[in-house]
Coordinates of N, CA and C in Angstrom, one line a residue:
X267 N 53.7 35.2 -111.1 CA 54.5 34.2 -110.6 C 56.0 34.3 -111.0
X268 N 56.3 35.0 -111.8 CA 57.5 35.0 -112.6 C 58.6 35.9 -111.6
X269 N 58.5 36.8 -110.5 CA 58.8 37.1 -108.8 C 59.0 36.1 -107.8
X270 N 58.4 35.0 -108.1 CA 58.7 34.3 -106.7 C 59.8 32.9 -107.5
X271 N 60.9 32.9 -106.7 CA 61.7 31.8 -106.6 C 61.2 30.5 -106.8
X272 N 62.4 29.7 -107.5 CA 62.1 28.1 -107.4 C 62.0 28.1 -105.7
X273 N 61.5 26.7 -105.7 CA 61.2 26.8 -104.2 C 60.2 27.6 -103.4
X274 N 59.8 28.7 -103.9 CA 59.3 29.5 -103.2 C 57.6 29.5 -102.8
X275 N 57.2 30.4 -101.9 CA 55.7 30.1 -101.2 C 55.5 31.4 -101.6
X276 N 54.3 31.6 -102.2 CA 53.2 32.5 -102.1 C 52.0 32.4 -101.0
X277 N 52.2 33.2 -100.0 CA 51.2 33.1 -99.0 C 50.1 34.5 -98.9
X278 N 48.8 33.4 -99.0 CA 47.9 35.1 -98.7 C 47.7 34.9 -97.6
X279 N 46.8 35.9 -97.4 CA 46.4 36.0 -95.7 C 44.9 36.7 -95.8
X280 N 43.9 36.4 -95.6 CA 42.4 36.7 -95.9 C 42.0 36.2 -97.1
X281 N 40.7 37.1 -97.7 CA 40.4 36.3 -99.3 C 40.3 37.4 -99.8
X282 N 40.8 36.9 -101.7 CA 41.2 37.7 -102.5 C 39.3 38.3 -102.9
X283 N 39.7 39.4 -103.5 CA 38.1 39.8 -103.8 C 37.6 39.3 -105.2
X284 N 38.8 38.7 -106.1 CA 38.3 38.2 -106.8 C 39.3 37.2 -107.0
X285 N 38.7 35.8 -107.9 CA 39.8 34.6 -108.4 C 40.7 34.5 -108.4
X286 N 42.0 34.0 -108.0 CA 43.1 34.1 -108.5 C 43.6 33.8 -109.8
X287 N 43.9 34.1 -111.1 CA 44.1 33.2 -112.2 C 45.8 33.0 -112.2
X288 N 46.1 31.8 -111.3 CA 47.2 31.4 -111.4 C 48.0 30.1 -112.5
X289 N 48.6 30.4 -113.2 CA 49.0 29.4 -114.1 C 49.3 27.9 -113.5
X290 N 48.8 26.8 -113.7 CA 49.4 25.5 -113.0 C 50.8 25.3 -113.4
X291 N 51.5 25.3 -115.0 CA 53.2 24.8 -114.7 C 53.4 26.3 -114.6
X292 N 53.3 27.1 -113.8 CA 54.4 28.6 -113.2 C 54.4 27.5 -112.5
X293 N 53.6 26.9 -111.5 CA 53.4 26.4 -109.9 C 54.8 25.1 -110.2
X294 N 54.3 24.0 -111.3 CA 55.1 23.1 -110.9 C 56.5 22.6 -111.7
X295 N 56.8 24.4 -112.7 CA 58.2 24.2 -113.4 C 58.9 24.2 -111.9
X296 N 59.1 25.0 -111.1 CA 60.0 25.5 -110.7 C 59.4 25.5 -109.0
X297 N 58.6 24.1 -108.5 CA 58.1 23.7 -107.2 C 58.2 25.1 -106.6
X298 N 56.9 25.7 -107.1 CA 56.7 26.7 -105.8 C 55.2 26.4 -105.3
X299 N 54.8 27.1 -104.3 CA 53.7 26.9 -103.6 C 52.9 28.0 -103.3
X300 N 51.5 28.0 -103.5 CA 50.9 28.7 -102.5 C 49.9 28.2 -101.6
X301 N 50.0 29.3 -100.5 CA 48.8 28.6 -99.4 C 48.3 30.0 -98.8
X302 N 46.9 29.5 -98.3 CA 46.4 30.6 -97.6 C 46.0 30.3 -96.6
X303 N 45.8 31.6 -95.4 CA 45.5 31.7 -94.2 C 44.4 32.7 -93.8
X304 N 43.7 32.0 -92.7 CA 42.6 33.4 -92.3 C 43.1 34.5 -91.5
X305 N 42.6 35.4 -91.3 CA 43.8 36.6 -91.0 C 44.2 36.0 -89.5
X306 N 43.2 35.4 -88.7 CA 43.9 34.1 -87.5 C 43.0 35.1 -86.3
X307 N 42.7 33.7 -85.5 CA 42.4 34.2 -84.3 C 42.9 33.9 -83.1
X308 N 42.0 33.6 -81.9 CA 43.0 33.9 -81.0 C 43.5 32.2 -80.4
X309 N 43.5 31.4 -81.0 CA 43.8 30.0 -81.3 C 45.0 30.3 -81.9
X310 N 45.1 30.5 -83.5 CA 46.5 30.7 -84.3 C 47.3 31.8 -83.5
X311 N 47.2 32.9 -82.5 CA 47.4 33.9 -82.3 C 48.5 32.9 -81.1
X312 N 47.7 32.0 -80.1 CA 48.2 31.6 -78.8 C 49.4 30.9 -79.1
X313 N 49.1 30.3 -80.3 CA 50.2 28.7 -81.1 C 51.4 30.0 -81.8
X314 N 51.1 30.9 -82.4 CA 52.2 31.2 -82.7 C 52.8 32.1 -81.2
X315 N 52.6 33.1 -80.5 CA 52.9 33.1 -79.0 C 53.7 32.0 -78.6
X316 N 53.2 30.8 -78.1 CA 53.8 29.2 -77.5 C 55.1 29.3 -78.4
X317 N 54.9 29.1 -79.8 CA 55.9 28.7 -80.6 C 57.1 29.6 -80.2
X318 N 57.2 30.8 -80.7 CA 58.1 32.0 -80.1 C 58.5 32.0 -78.9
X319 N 57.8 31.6 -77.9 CA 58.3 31.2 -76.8 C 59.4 30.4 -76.5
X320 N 59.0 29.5 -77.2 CA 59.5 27.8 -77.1 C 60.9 28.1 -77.6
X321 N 60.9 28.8 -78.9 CA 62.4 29.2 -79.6 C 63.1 30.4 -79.6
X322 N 62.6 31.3 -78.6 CA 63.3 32.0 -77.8 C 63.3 33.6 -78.8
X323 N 62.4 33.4 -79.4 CA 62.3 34.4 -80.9 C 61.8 35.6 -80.5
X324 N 62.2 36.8 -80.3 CA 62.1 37.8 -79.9 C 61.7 38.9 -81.7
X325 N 60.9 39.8 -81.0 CA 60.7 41.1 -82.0 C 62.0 42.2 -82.1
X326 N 62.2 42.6 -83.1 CA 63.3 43.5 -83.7 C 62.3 44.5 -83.5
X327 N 62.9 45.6 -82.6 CA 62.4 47.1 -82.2 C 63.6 48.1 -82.8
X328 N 63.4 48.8 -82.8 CA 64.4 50.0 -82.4 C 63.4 51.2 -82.0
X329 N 64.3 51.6 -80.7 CA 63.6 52.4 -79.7 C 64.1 53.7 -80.3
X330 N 63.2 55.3 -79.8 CA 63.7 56.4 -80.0 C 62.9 57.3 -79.0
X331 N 64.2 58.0 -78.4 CA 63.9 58.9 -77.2 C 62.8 59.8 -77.9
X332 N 61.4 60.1 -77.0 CA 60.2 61.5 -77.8 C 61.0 62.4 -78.2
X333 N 62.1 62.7 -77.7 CA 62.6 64.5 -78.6 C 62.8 63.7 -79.7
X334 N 63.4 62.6 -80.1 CA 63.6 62.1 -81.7 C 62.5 62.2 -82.6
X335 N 61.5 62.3 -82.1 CA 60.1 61.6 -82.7 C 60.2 62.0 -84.4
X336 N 60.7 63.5 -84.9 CA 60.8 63.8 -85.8 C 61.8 63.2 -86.5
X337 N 62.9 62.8 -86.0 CA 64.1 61.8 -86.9 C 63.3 60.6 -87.0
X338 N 62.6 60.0 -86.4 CA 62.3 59.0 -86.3 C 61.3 58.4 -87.0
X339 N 60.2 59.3 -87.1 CA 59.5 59.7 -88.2 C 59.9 59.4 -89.9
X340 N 61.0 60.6 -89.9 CA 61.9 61.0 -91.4 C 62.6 59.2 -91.8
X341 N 63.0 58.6 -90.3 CA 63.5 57.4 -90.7 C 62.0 56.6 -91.4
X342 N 61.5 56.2 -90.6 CA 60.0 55.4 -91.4 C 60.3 55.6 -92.6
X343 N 59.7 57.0 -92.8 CA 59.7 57.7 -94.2 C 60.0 57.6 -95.3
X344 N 61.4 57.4 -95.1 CA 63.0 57.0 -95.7 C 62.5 55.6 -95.8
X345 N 62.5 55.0 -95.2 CA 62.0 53.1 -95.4 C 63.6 52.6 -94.7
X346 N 63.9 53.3 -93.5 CA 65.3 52.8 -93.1 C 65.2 52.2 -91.6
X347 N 63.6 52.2 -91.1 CA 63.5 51.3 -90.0 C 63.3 50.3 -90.8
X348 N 63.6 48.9 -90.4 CA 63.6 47.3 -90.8 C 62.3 46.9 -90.0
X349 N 62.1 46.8 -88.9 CA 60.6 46.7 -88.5 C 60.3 47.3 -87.7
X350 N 60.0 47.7 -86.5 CA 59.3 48.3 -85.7 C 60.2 49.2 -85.2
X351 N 59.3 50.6 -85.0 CA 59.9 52.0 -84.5 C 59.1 52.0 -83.3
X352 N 59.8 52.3 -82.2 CA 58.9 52.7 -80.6 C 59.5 54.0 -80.1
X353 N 58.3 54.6 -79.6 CA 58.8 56.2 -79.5 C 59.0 55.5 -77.6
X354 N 59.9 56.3 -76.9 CA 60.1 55.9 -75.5 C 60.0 57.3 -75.1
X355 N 59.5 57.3 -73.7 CA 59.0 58.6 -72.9 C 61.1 58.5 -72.3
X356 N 61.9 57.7 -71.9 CA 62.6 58.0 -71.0 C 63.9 58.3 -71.8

């Protein structure tokens, strides 16, 4: 806990394989939170879809012509894409 901010949320996503042993005052010196979620189906899937919709929230790509595929690659690699790499045929 001593990683996550005042304020801050710890969020899992599935179940842990074993207990969490999380301290109660880490949780409420410094109001942080955790919550969990199921990995989500196609209910959570539609609601978050609608939501993105609604606020106009697009995905961060960066595209790369096939002859790049190896710079592009070396980027991943590097950890210097931010989120998504798409290889483009044109």
């Amino acid at each position: 806990m001593q990683y996550l901010d005042s304020d801050g949320t710890l969020s899992l996503v599935g179940v842990a394989s074993e207990p969490l042993n999380i301290p109660l005052f880490a949780l409420l010196s410094k109001r942080r939170r955790v919550m969990a979620s199921p990995i989500g189906g196609r209910g959570m899937m539609m609601e978050m879809l609608s939501i993105a919709d609604r606020f106009g929230i697009k995905p961060i790509v960066e595209t790369f012509p096939l002859p790049q595929a190896n710079e592009a690659m070396q980027k991943v690699r590097d950890n210097k894409v931010r989120y998504r790499a798409v290889l483009t045929v044109n």
